[in-house]
Coordinates of C-alpha atoms in Angstrom, one line a residue:
M1 CA 5.5 23.2 7.5
K2 CA 2.3 22.0 9.1
I3 CA 2.0 18.3 8.2
C4 CA -0.8 15.9 8.9
I5 CA -0.2 12.1 8.8
V6 CA -3.3 9.9 8.7
T7 CA -2.8 6.3 9.5
H8 CA -4.0 3.7 11.9
K9 CA -0.9 3.2 14.0
I10 CA 2.3 5.2 14.4
R11 CA 4.8 3.1 16.4
K12 CA 8.1 1.3 16.0
A13 CA 6.8 -2.2 16.4
D14 CA 4.7 -2.1 13.2
G15 CA 5.7 -2.3 9.5
Q16 CA 3.8 0.6 8.0
G17 CA 3.6 2.2 11.5
R18 CA 7.4 2.2 11.7
V19 CA 7.7 4.1 8.4
N20 CA 5.4 6.8 9.6
Y21 CA 7.1 6.8 13.0
E22 CA 10.4 7.5 11.5
I23 CA 9.0 10.2 9.2
A24 CA 7.4 11.9 12.2
M25 CA 10.5 11.8 14.3
E26 CA 12.6 13.3 11.6
L27 CA 10.0 16.1 11.0
I28 CA 10.1 16.9 14.7
R29 CA 13.9 17.1 14.7
R30 CA 13.6 19.5 11.7
G31 CA 11.3 21.8 13.7
H32 CA 8.1 21.1 11.7
Q33 CA 4.6 21.0 13.3
L34 CA 2.8 17.6 13.1
T35 CA -0.8 16.6 13.4
L36 CA -1.3 12.8 13.7
L37 CA -4.7 11.3 13.0
A38 CA -4.3 7.8 14.3
S39 CA -5.7 5.2 16.7
E40 CA -2.4 4.4 18.3
V41 CA 0.7 6.7 18.6
A42 CA 4.1 6.0 20.3
P43 CA 4.3 7.8 23.7
E44 CA 7.3 9.8 22.7
L45 CA 5.3 11.3 19.8
A46 CA 2.1 11.8 21.7
E47 CA 4.1 13.7 24.4
S48 CA 6.0 15.9 22.0
I49 CA 5.2 19.7 22.0
S50 CA 5.5 19.6 18.2
V51 CA 2.7 17.0 17.8
D52 CA -1.0 17.4 18.0
W53 CA -2.4 13.9 18.2
V54 CA -6.1 13.5 17.3
P55 CA -7.1 10.1 18.6
I56 CA -9.5 8.2 16.3
I57 CA -11.0 5.6 18.7
V58 CA -12.2 2.5 16.9
H59 CA -11.1 -0.5 19.1
K60 CA -14.7 -1.1 20.4
Y61 CA -16.0 -2.1 17.0
P62 CA -16.0 -5.9 16.2
T63 CA -14.3 -6.4 12.8
E64 CA -11.4 -4.7 11.0
F65 CA -13.7 -3.7 8.2
I66 CA -16.0 -1.8 10.5
R67 CA -13.1 -0.3 12.4
N68 CA -11.7 1.0 9.1
L69 CA -15.0 2.4 8.0
V70 CA -15.4 4.3 11.3
F71 CA -11.8 5.5 11.1
A72 CA -12.4 6.8 7.6
Q73 CA -15.5 8.7 8.6
K74 CA -14.1 10.2 11.8
S75 CA -10.8 11.3 10.2
A76 CA -12.6 12.7 7.1
R77 CA -14.8 14.8 9.3
W78 CA -11.9 16.3 11.1
L79 CA -9.9 16.9 7.9
R80 CA -12.8 18.7 6.3
D81 CA -13.0 21.1 9.3
H82 CA -9.2 21.7 9.5
R83 CA -7.8 21.2 5.9
G84 CA -7.1 24.9 5.5
E85 CA -4.7 24.9 8.5
L86 CA -2.4 22.3 7.0
D87 CA 0.3 22.5 4.3
I88 CA 0.5 18.8 3.6
V89 CA -1.8 15.8 4.2
K90 CA -0.1 12.4 3.9
L91 CA -2.3 9.3 3.8
N92 CA -1.7 5.6 3.5
G93 CA -4.0 4.0 1.0
A94 CA -7.8 4.4 1.2
I95 CA -7.7 5.3 4.9
T96 CA -10.0 8.3 4.8
G97 CA -12.5 10.1 2.5
V98 CA -10.5 13.3 2.0
N99 CA -8.1 13.9 -0.9
S100 CA -4.4 13.9 -0.1
D101 CA -1.3 15.7 -1.2
V102 CA 0.8 12.5 -0.8
N103 CA -0.5 9.0 -0.6
A104 CA 2.2 6.4 0.4
V105 CA 1.4 3.0 -0.8
H106 CA 2.7 -0.1 1.1
F107 CA 0.2 -2.6 -0.3
V108 CA -2.0 -2.6 -3.4
H109 CA -5.1 -4.5 -2.5
N110 CA -6.1 -5.1 -6.2
S111 CA -2.9 -7.1 -6.8
W112 CA -3.3 -9.0 -3.6
W113 CA -7.0 -9.7 -4.5
R114 CA -5.9 -11.3 -7.7
S115 CA -2.9 -13.2 -6.2
P116 CA -3.1 -17.1 -6.3
V117 CA -2.0 -17.0 -2.6
H118 CA -4.8 -14.7 -1.5
I119 CA -6.3 -15.9 1.8
S120 CA -9.6 -16.7 -0.1
Q121 CA -7.7 -19.3 -2.2
E122 CA -6.6 -21.2 1.0
H123 CA -9.8 -20.8 3.0
R124 CA -12.9 -21.9 1.0
D125 CA -15.2 -21.0 3.8
L126 CA -16.9 -17.9 5.3
Y127 CA -13.6 -16.5 6.5
G128 CA -12.2 -16.8 3.0
L129 CA -15.3 -15.1 1.6
Y130 CA -15.0 -12.3 4.1
Q131 CA -11.3 -11.8 3.2
W132 CA -12.2 -11.8 -0.5
L133 CA -14.9 -9.2 -0.1
Y134 CA -12.8 -7.1 2.3
T135 CA -9.9 -7.0 -0.2
G136 CA -12.2 -6.3 -3.1
I137 CA -13.8 -3.3 -1.4
N138 CA -10.5 -2.0 -0.4
S139 CA -9.3 -2.3 -3.9
Y140 CA -12.1 -0.2 -5.2
W141 CA -11.6 2.5 -2.5
E142 CA -7.9 2.6 -3.2
K143 CA -8.3 3.3 -6.8
Q144 CA -10.4 6.4 -5.9
A145 CA -7.9 7.5 -3.3
F146 CA -4.8 7.2 -5.6
R147 CA -6.6 8.9 -8.5
K148 CA -7.4 11.9 -6.2
S149 CA -3.9 12.3 -4.7
K150 CA -1.4 14.8 -6.1
V151 CA 1.5 12.4 -5.6
V152 CA 1.5 8.6 -5.0
V153 CA 4.6 7.2 -3.3
A154 CA 5.4 3.5 -4.0
V155 CA 7.7 1.7 -1.6
S156 CA 9.2 -0.4 -4.4
T157 CA 9.2 -0.6 -8.2
K158 CA 7.0 -3.6 -7.8
V159 CA 4.3 -1.5 -6.1
A160 CA 4.8 1.2 -8.7
E161 CA 4.1 -1.3 -11.5
E162 CA 1.0 -2.5 -9.7
L163 CA -0.2 1.1 -9.4
I164 CA 0.2 1.7 -13.1
N165 CA -1.8 -1.5 -13.7
I166 CA -4.8 -0.2 -11.8
G167 CA -4.7 3.1 -13.7
V168 CA -2.6 5.5 -11.7
D169 CA -0.9 8.0 -13.9
P170 CA 2.8 7.1 -14.0
R171 CA 3.7 10.9 -13.8
K172 CA 2.2 11.0 -10.3
I173 CA 4.3 8.1 -9.0
R174 CA 7.5 8.4 -7.0
V175 CA 9.4 5.4 -5.5
I176 CA 10.8 5.9 -2.0
A177 CA 12.1 2.7 -0.5
N178 CA 11.5 1.9 3.2
G179 CA 14.5 2.3 5.5
V180 CA 16.3 0.5 8.2
D181 CA 17.9 1.3 11.6
L182 CA 21.6 1.0 11.0
E183 CA 22.4 1.2 14.7
E184 CA 19.9 -1.5 15.7
F185 CA 20.8 -3.9 12.9
T186 CA 24.6 -4.3 12.7
P187 CA 27.0 -7.0 11.6
G188 CA 28.3 -9.2 14.3
S189 CA 28.2 -12.7 15.9
I190 CA 26.6 -14.3 18.9
E191 CA 27.0 -17.6 20.7
R192 CA 24.3 -19.8 19.1
E193 CA 23.9 -22.0 22.1
E194 CA 22.2 -19.0 23.9
L195 CA 19.4 -19.3 21.3
G196 CA 19.3 -23.1 21.3
L197 CA 20.9 -23.3 17.8
P198 CA 23.7 -25.6 16.8
K199 CA 27.3 -24.3 16.4
N200 CA 29.8 -25.3 13.8
V201 CA 27.1 -25.6 11.0
T202 CA 26.1 -23.3 8.2
L203 CA 22.9 -21.7 9.3
A204 CA 20.4 -19.9 7.0
M205 CA 17.5 -17.8 8.5
F206 CA 13.9 -17.3 7.4
A207 CA 11.5 -14.9 9.1
G208 CA 7.8 -14.2 8.5
D209 CA 4.3 -15.2 9.1
I210 CA 4.4 -19.0 8.8
R211 CA 0.7 -19.5 9.3
I212 CA 0.1 -18.7 5.7
S213 CA 1.7 -19.8 2.4
R214 CA 2.4 -16.3 1.1
K215 CA 5.9 -16.1 2.7
N216 CA 6.8 -19.4 0.9
L217 CA 8.4 -21.4 3.7
D218 CA 7.2 -24.6 2.0
T219 CA 9.5 -24.0 -1.1
V220 CA 12.4 -23.2 1.3
L221 CA 11.9 -26.5 3.1
Q222 CA 11.6 -28.5 -0.1
S223 CA 14.8 -26.9 -1.4
L224 CA 16.5 -27.6 1.9
V225 CA 16.0 -31.4 1.3
K226 CA 18.4 -31.1 -1.6
V227 CA 21.1 -29.3 0.4
P228 CA 22.6 -31.7 2.9
D229 CA 24.1 -30.3 6.1
L230 CA 22.6 -26.8 5.8
H231 CA 20.5 -25.8 8.8
L232 CA 17.6 -23.4 8.9
A233 CA 16.4 -21.1 11.7
V234 CA 12.7 -20.1 11.3
V235 CA 11.4 -17.1 13.1
G236 CA 7.6 -16.9 13.2
E237 CA 4.5 -18.0 15.2
T238 CA 4.1 -21.7 15.0
K239 CA 0.6 -21.9 16.4
N240 CA -1.8 -22.9 13.6
S241 CA 1.2 -23.2 11.2
P242 CA 1.3 -26.3 8.9
Y243 CA 5.1 -26.2 8.7
P244 CA 6.3 -28.1 11.8
K245 CA 4.4 -31.1 10.4
M246 CA 5.9 -30.5 7.0
V247 CA 9.3 -30.6 8.5
E248 CA 8.5 -33.9 10.1
K249 CA 7.2 -35.3 6.8
L250 CA 10.4 -34.2 5.0
Q251 CA 12.5 -35.6 7.8
L252 CA 14.2 -32.3 8.4
G253 CA 13.7 -32.2 12.1
Q254 CA 17.4 -32.3 12.9
R255 CA 18.1 -29.3 10.6
V256 CA 15.2 -27.0 11.0
H257 CA 14.9 -24.9 14.2
F258 CA 11.7 -23.1 14.9
L259 CA 12.3 -20.1 17.2
G260 CA 8.7 -18.9 17.4
Y261 CA 7.6 -15.3 17.2
R262 CA 10.4 -13.0 18.3
R263 CA 11.0 -9.3 18.9
D264 CA 14.8 -9.6 19.0
M265 CA 15.6 -9.9 15.3
P266 CA 18.7 -7.7 15.5
L267 CA 20.2 -10.3 17.9
L268 CA 18.9 -13.3 15.9
Q269 CA 20.4 -12.1 12.7
K270 CA 23.9 -12.3 14.3
A271 CA 23.5 -16.0 14.6
A272 CA 22.9 -16.6 10.9
D273 CA 25.2 -17.0 8.0
F274 CA 22.7 -15.8 5.4
F275 CA 19.1 -14.9 5.0
V276 CA 16.5 -16.5 2.7
F277 CA 13.1 -14.9 2.0
P278 CA 11.5 -15.9 -1.4
S279 CA 8.1 -14.5 -0.7
R280 CA 5.3 -15.2 -3.2
Y281 CA 3.8 -11.7 -2.7
E282 CA 5.6 -8.9 -0.8
P283 CA 5.3 -5.2 -1.7
F284 CA 8.5 -4.5 0.1
G285 CA 9.8 -6.8 2.9
L286 CA 11.6 -5.0 5.8
V287 CA 13.2 -8.2 6.9
V288 CA 15.3 -8.2 3.7
I289 CA 16.9 -4.8 4.3
E290 CA 17.3 -5.6 8.0
A291 CA 19.2 -8.7 7.1
M292 CA 21.4 -6.7 4.7
A293 CA 22.1 -4.1 7.4
S294 CA 23.1 -7.1 9.6
G295 CA 25.8 -7.9 7.0
L296 CA 24.0 -11.0 5.7
P297 CA 23.8 -12.2 2.1
V298 CA 20.2 -12.6 1.0
I299 CA 18.3 -14.9 -1.2
T300 CA 14.9 -13.4 -2.3
S301 CA 12.6 -13.3 -5.3
K302 CA 11.4 -10.9 -7.9
S303 CA 8.0 -11.1 -6.3
T304 CA 9.5 -9.3 -3.2
G305 CA 9.7 -5.5 -3.5
A306 CA 12.9 -5.2 -1.6
A307 CA 14.6 -7.2 -4.4
D308 CA 15.1 -3.6 -5.8
L309 CA 18.0 -3.3 -3.3
V310 CA 19.6 -6.7 -3.9
T311 CA 22.5 -6.7 -6.4
P312 CA 24.5 -9.7 -7.5
A313 CA 27.3 -8.4 -5.2
C314 CA 25.2 -8.9 -2.1
G315 CA 22.7 -11.7 -2.8
I316 CA 20.6 -13.7 -5.2
V317 CA 17.2 -12.7 -6.7
L318 CA 15.2 -15.7 -8.0
A319 CA 13.1 -15.2 -11.1
D320 CA 10.6 -17.8 -9.9
C321 CA 9.9 -17.9 -6.2
N322 CA 8.5 -21.4 -6.5
D323 CA 11.5 -22.9 -8.4
I324 CA 12.7 -25.5 -5.9
N325 CA 15.8 -26.4 -7.9
S326 CA 17.0 -22.8 -8.4
L327 CA 16.5 -22.1 -4.7
A328 CA 18.4 -25.3 -3.8
Q329 CA 21.3 -24.2 -6.0
S330 CA 21.4 -20.8 -4.4
L331 CA 21.3 -22.3 -0.9
E332 CA 24.1 -24.7 -1.9
L333 CA 26.2 -21.9 -3.3
L334 CA 26.1 -19.8 -0.1
K335 CA 26.4 -22.8 2.1
S336 CA 29.6 -24.0 0.5
D337 CA 31.5 -20.8 0.0
Y338 CA 32.5 -19.0 3.2
Q339 CA 34.5 -16.3 1.4
L340 CA 31.6 -15.5 -0.9
R341 CA 29.3 -15.1 2.1
Q342 CA 31.8 -12.7 3.7
K343 CA 32.2 -10.7 0.5
M344 CA 28.4 -10.5 -0.1
G345 CA 27.7 -9.6 3.5
R346 CA 30.0 -6.6 3.4
A347 CA 28.3 -5.5 0.1
A348 CA 24.9 -6.0 1.7
R349 CA 25.8 -3.7 4.6
A350 CA 27.2 -1.1 2.3
I351 CA 24.0 -1.0 0.3
A352 CA 21.8 -0.9 3.4
E353 CA 23.7 2.2 4.6
Q354 CA 22.2 4.0 1.7
Y355 CA 18.7 3.3 3.1
S356 CA 18.7 4.6 6.6
W357 CA 15.4 5.8 8.1
K358 CA 16.9 9.3 8.2
I359 CA 17.6 9.2 4.5
M360 CA 14.1 7.8 3.8
A361 CA 12.5 10.6 6.0
Q362 CA 14.6 13.2 4.2
N363 CA 13.2 11.9 0.8
Y364 CA 9.7 12.4 2.1
L365 CA 10.5 15.9 3.5
D366 CA 12.0 16.9 0.1
L367 CA 8.9 15.6 -1.6
F368 CA 6.6 17.6 0.8
T369 CA 8.6 20.7 0.0
E370 CA 8.3 20.1 -3.7
V371 CA 4.5 19.6 -3.5
I372 CA 4.1 22.9 -1.6
Q373 CA 6.3 24.8 -4.1
N374 CA 4.5 23.3 -7.0
A375 CA 1.2 24.4 -5.6
Q376 CA 2.4 27.9 -5.0
H377 CA 4.2 28.6 -8.2
S378 CA 2.8 26.4 -10.9
S379 CA -0.6 25.2 -12.1
Y380 CA 1.1 22.2 -13.7
S381 CA -0.5 19.1 -12.0
Y382 CA 2.6 16.9 -11.9
L383 CA 5.9 17.3 -10.1
S384 CA 9.1 17.8 -12.0
S385 CA 11.5 14.9 -12.2
S386 CA 14.1 14.7 -9.4
P387 CA 17.2 12.6 -9.0
R388 CA 16.2 11.9 -5.4
F389 CA 13.0 10.1 -6.6
M390 CA 12.3 7.6 -9.3
A391 CA 9.5 8.6 -11.7
V392 CA 8.1 5.4 -13.3
P393 CA 8.3 5.8 -17.1
C394 CA 4.9 6.4 -18.8
R395 CA 3.7 3.4 -20.8
T396 CA 2.3 3.7 -24.3
S397 CA -0.2 0.8 -23.7
S398 CA -3.3 1.0 -21.5
P399 CA -3.1 -0.4 -18.0
N400 CA -4.8 -3.6 -17.3

């Protein structure tokens, strides 16, 4: 197959970029020919004889909005000239002006736009207005892109529901969860002193952007007050973050340990007893499945897409991410029961093993094959149901 992936970045150190990186690497291993329309591409991909990288240069433009506009125009121009040479065009959202065979959705801007924790709700200034307009425009463009795509892939059932709510036909939707590197993230232990963390205490871990309220560290800290003796390691950039001061105000300075922004999460996970991530809005949340692969029980929330993977055997899913008492009870349960943590950790790893990057990439490859076969042998506009993919049931009521 000749497959074209259109996205801004294709590299390992990037959430959406990592997904496309793993798809690309697996396609190369299977002998397929790739065209990558992207601004940044990992060197090992750019140097591959199976890859034709078409650089879309946008870095000289001043704002993300303008850079995205230029990217869309340049990539659309190239695709219109070369579409006939390609078997599959895979996009991410409203990234270009050309219709796609497969559009993989990692974020629904309409849902984010309406979220009570949208940046515009926290910044009542020009920056907040810019973010509100930027998200709103992206929301409009996304609706057009999803409507014109043959298949829309959601990274979680949460995203699938959000797509239905903006009018995407449920028959076009497939759910393919993101994956995890099972060799990079493994169960194990490490001497905490090497990381400046206390030994002989129960240690929970939180990781995310702590400069914003979306990841919900404030609820975690308020819950921690109710759980004596539990310590918390926080991974995230502390500059311009309100939470170090909140820790002081709550008198948690002896139990909360800020580690800053880190790239060694596989190592850090080995220092923790369990992972907590009750995000207020998260289409997926790679950190959740990474923690599971590391053999950690997880506490998350229904507002986090990766909650799809969390069963009662391996963790706790909160119905309300802002419920301080429920979160405190969950923290207390895992803090006080070592045997339960061990049992849950083993179950978490077993579940994560079903979601390797290779399995995820194979799911996409199977979908590409099905799209091509459908185009060649049938005029029916929707793919058949497949046990490898989840087709979201069609609703009888109109979407919001």
